[in-house]
Amino acid sequence: MNLFKRRDAPKVDADLAIADARKLLERRMAPAARRNFLRGGLTLGGLSLLTGCSISDNEDVEAVLHRISRLNDQAQGWLFDPNRLAPTYPESMITRPFPFNAYYGEDEVRIVKEEGYRLEVAGLVADRHGWTLPELRALAQQDQVTRHICVEGWSAIGKWGGVPFGDFLRRIGADLGAKYVGFKCADDYHTSIDMATALHPQTLLALTYDGEPLPPKYGFPMKLRMPTKLGYKNPKHIMAMFVTNTYPGGYWEDQGYNWFGGS
């Protein structure tokens, strides 16, 4: 369901929409909350929820707010510290059961068979051979117990294991000066991240959950686990990845969610 499309919504003037949003921020939010909101980025979806108005029926408003969102992406990129680690937790704090989360119901989880699976690698990389799961499992692995933070307001702690993604990018000869890494998934989901986050030491190409092979509901055959990003930036059922300098967008990002998506 696209929350940003309502046929019966009134037209909104771009300048007035932005001015109203600023007034609401000043009037209704405490200073600390206001700073956090701005740091998270003024997005199409965020402004829709804040004002109670649909904005996508007005092309001028949508264009202006897309530009604002991209500026916020740049600001978050400047604020991002590639050496700062997200908090980690003891295994006693793992949320059990860890919540299922997707844009579809749990009964619609995509099943990918290990037999014949190859991770497709494309774009600005030297080695484009398809990776099997045994090949990926043979690489040096790392575990982390970190918090998943959902844009809907809930969070949960889980234990993920897999290949440090920065190590994998270096192994395949990726252009580490490129801007983006994009992902395509078996459930038709797609997203992309900045290279600084891709190289962050806690970004994992996750193959296990809680010490066991990654269950289908958590993203088998693999997911990208990034404790520095909100949940919707962590793709599951990854089938292909590519390195590029062309902005790839994403499933939710193309509908108005903030692209950088820092937690």
XYZ file of C-alpha atoms in Angstrom:
263
model
C 0.000 0.000 0.000
C 1.377 3.400 -0.970
C 0.726 5.768 1.921
C 1.554 8.790 -0.184
C -1.223 8.478 -2.792
C -4.726 9.697 -1.966
C -7.021 10.730 -4.778
C -9.238 12.823 -2.553
C -6.409 14.863 -1.017
C -6.276 18.632 -1.612
C -3.556 20.260 -3.681
C -0.701 21.677 -1.621
C 1.486 24.679 -2.444
C 5.204 23.815 -2.182
C 6.298 26.935 -0.263
C 3.321 26.742 2.090
C 3.907 23.040 2.747
C 7.504 23.622 3.757
C 6.608 26.695 5.829
C 3.848 24.801 7.622
C 6.216 21.925 8.357
C 8.741 24.312 9.891
C 6.053 25.978 12.011
C 4.864 22.589 13.251
C 8.403 21.647 14.176
C 8.895 24.867 16.134
C 5.522 24.717 17.863
C 5.044 21.033 18.639
C 8.477 19.487 19.132
C 10.946 19.896 21.953
C 14.421 21.086 20.849
C 16.051 17.665 21.195
C 13.248 15.931 19.310
C 13.330 18.601 16.628
C 17.073 18.103 16.131
C 16.610 14.339 15.841
C 13.802 14.784 13.322
C 15.885 17.089 11.156
C 18.904 14.805 11.467
C 16.741 11.909 10.299
C 15.640 13.931 7.297
C 12.476 15.677 6.175
C 11.028 13.139 3.755
C 7.905 12.902 1.647
C 6.471 10.281 3.973
C 7.494 12.194 7.074
C 5.871 15.416 5.924
C 2.723 13.554 4.926
C 2.397 12.086 8.410
C 3.296 15.365 10.079
C 0.769 17.498 8.204
C -1.903 14.882 7.530
C -1.875 15.859 3.858
C -1.083 13.947 0.701
C 1.688 15.653 -1.212
C 2.272 13.484 -4.254
C -0.698 14.915 -6.166
C 1.218 18.173 -6.544
C 4.290 17.742 -8.764
C 5.914 20.990 -7.614
C 5.649 20.000 -3.960
C 6.959 16.520 -4.666
C 9.933 17.868 -6.622
C 10.831 20.367 -3.882
C 10.563 17.787 -1.116
C 12.602 15.248 -3.066
C 15.343 17.878 -3.300
C 15.078 18.496 0.453
C 15.311 14.772 1.118
C 18.431 14.437 -1.033
C 20.026 17.374 0.788
C 19.274 15.596 4.049
C 20.883 12.451 2.643
C 24.031 14.479 1.990
C 23.929 15.976 5.491
C 23.567 12.536 7.089
C 26.471 11.301 4.957
C 28.653 14.107 6.259
C 27.647 13.320 9.853
C 28.258 9.576 9.460
C 31.419 8.404 11.236
C 32.731 5.255 9.499
C 34.756 4.366 12.598
C 31.976 4.736 15.163
C 30.462 1.410 16.199
C 26.813 0.774 16.979
C 26.150 -0.647 20.478
C 26.491 -4.400 20.971
C 24.703 -6.512 23.583
C 25.097 -9.784 25.508
C 23.265 -12.794 24.084
C 21.018 -12.771 27.163
C 19.358 -9.648 25.710
C 18.392 -11.211 22.361
C 14.708 -10.669 21.564
C 12.990 -14.055 21.339
C 11.314 -14.586 19.035
C 12.892 -11.982 16.816
C 10.052 -10.217 14.935
C 9.308 -10.956 11.303
C 9.331 -7.805 9.197
C 8.543 -7.279 5.506
C 6.126 -5.482 3.185
C 4.130 -8.747 2.972
C 2.841 -11.342 5.426
C 4.926 -14.136 6.936
C 2.913 -16.691 4.963
C 4.308 -15.100 1.787
C 8.002 -15.490 2.657
C 10.084 -16.193 -0.448
C 11.783 -19.590 -0.483
C 15.164 -19.682 -2.202
C 16.843 -23.078 -2.698
C 20.535 -23.378 -1.912
C 21.067 -25.744 -4.820
C 21.963 -23.705 -7.864
C 22.121 -20.414 -5.943
C 24.719 -17.888 -7.072
C 25.145 -14.373 -5.732
C 25.337 -12.219 -8.851
C 28.022 -9.526 -8.686
C 28.045 -6.678 -11.198
C 29.056 -3.094 -11.811
C 32.386 -1.554 -10.838
C 34.094 -4.751 -9.660
C 37.021 -6.787 -10.997
C 35.707 -10.274 -10.134
C 32.178 -10.889 -11.395
C 31.885 -14.611 -10.832
C 28.725 -15.828 -9.096
C 29.287 -16.834 -5.470
C 27.814 -20.047 -4.053
C 26.858 -20.287 -0.387
C 29.676 -22.791 0.347
C 32.155 -20.280 -1.111
C 30.767 -17.498 1.057
C 30.765 -19.701 4.160
C 34.432 -20.504 3.548
C 35.369 -16.841 3.992
C 36.282 -15.397 7.407
C 33.090 -14.901 9.430
C 32.081 -12.473 12.170
C 29.219 -12.443 14.691
C 27.415 -9.463 16.204
C 24.566 -8.970 18.655
C 23.037 -5.658 17.665
C 19.738 -3.809 17.682
C 17.455 -3.693 14.641
C 15.572 -0.375 14.607
C 12.406 -0.186 12.519
C 11.124 3.068 11.029
C 7.694 2.103 12.468
C 9.019 2.757 15.987
C 9.904 -0.688 17.386
C 13.282 -2.333 17.862
C 14.656 -5.806 18.619
C 18.046 -7.301 19.417
C 19.360 -10.208 17.362
C 22.540 -12.185 16.720
C 23.790 -12.170 13.147
C 26.799 -13.880 11.600
C 28.457 -13.605 8.245
C 31.136 -12.053 6.079
C 32.237 -8.483 6.833
C 30.927 -6.755 3.749
C 33.954 -4.490 3.409
C 36.186 -7.571 3.240
C 33.959 -9.042 0.532
C 34.046 -5.834 -1.510
C 37.834 -5.775 -1.328
C 38.028 -9.464 -2.293
C 35.992 -8.923 -5.466
C 38.018 -5.851 -6.398
C 35.175 -3.368 -5.995
C 35.845 0.285 -6.738
C 35.862 1.558 -3.156
C 35.666 5.115 -4.423
C 32.277 4.470 -6.041
C 29.218 6.129 -4.529
C 26.701 3.298 -4.175
C 26.195 -0.410 -3.669
C 22.804 -1.692 -4.804
C 20.940 -4.923 -4.047
C 18.244 -6.952 -5.800
C 16.279 -9.525 -3.825
C 14.202 -12.639 -4.442
C 11.081 -10.930 -3.063
C 11.377 -8.097 -5.630
C 12.710 -5.786 -2.928
C 15.619 -3.554 -3.852
C 17.639 -0.924 -2.075
C 21.042 0.762 -2.131
C 23.553 2.137 0.360
C 26.467 4.539 0.429
C 29.991 3.163 0.147
C 31.018 4.457 3.584
C 28.301 2.334 5.198
C 29.196 -0.637 2.983
C 32.757 -0.481 4.368
C 31.693 0.016 7.999
C 33.208 -2.761 10.171
C 29.758 -3.848 11.441
C 28.149 -4.179 8.010
C 27.716 -7.922 7.422
C 26.709 -10.098 4.529
C 24.721 -12.162 7.029
C 24.456 -15.923 6.485
C 23.355 -17.022 9.970
C 20.952 -15.987 12.689
C 21.587 -16.977 16.329
C 24.280 -19.421 15.279
C 22.137 -21.295 12.721
C 21.763 -20.958 8.933
C 19.642 -17.925 8.185
C 15.953 -18.980 8.292
C 13.796 -18.048 5.272
C 11.728 -15.581 7.339
C 14.914 -13.693 8.230
C 16.220 -13.592 4.684
C 17.787 -16.864 3.469
C 20.077 -17.215 1.612
C 21.549 -13.982 2.935
C 20.716 -10.491 4.072
C 22.747 -7.356 4.591
C 22.902 -6.526 8.288
C 23.724 -2.905 9.140
C 23.170 -1.746 12.728
C 23.946 1.796 11.584
C 20.855 1.836 9.322
C 17.116 1.610 9.869
C 15.510 -1.743 9.170
C 14.201 -0.999 5.679
C 17.791 -0.460 4.513
C 18.708 -4.076 5.464
C 17.713 -6.153 2.401
C 16.844 -9.861 2.703
C 16.907 -12.762 0.207
C 19.746 -11.079 -1.696
C 20.185 -12.416 -5.213
C 22.384 -9.746 -6.792
C 24.546 -6.782 -5.838
C 26.227 -4.110 -7.915
C 28.636 -1.220 -7.409
C 27.810 1.985 -9.247
C 28.095 5.762 -9.375
C 24.517 6.073 -10.650
C 21.887 6.634 -7.950
C 19.918 3.337 -7.692
C 17.082 4.357 -5.317
C 15.135 1.639 -3.544
C 11.702 0.086 -2.940
C 10.676 2.406 -0.094
C 13.034 5.216 -1.005
C 11.291 5.622 -4.366
C 8.046 6.117 -2.412
C 9.406 8.944 -0.268
C 11.425 7.335 2.501
C 14.779 8.910 3.345
C 17.497 7.245 1.252
C 20.404 7.399 3.730
C 18.235 5.830 6.440
C 20.672 6.143 9.339
C 19.531 4.770 12.692
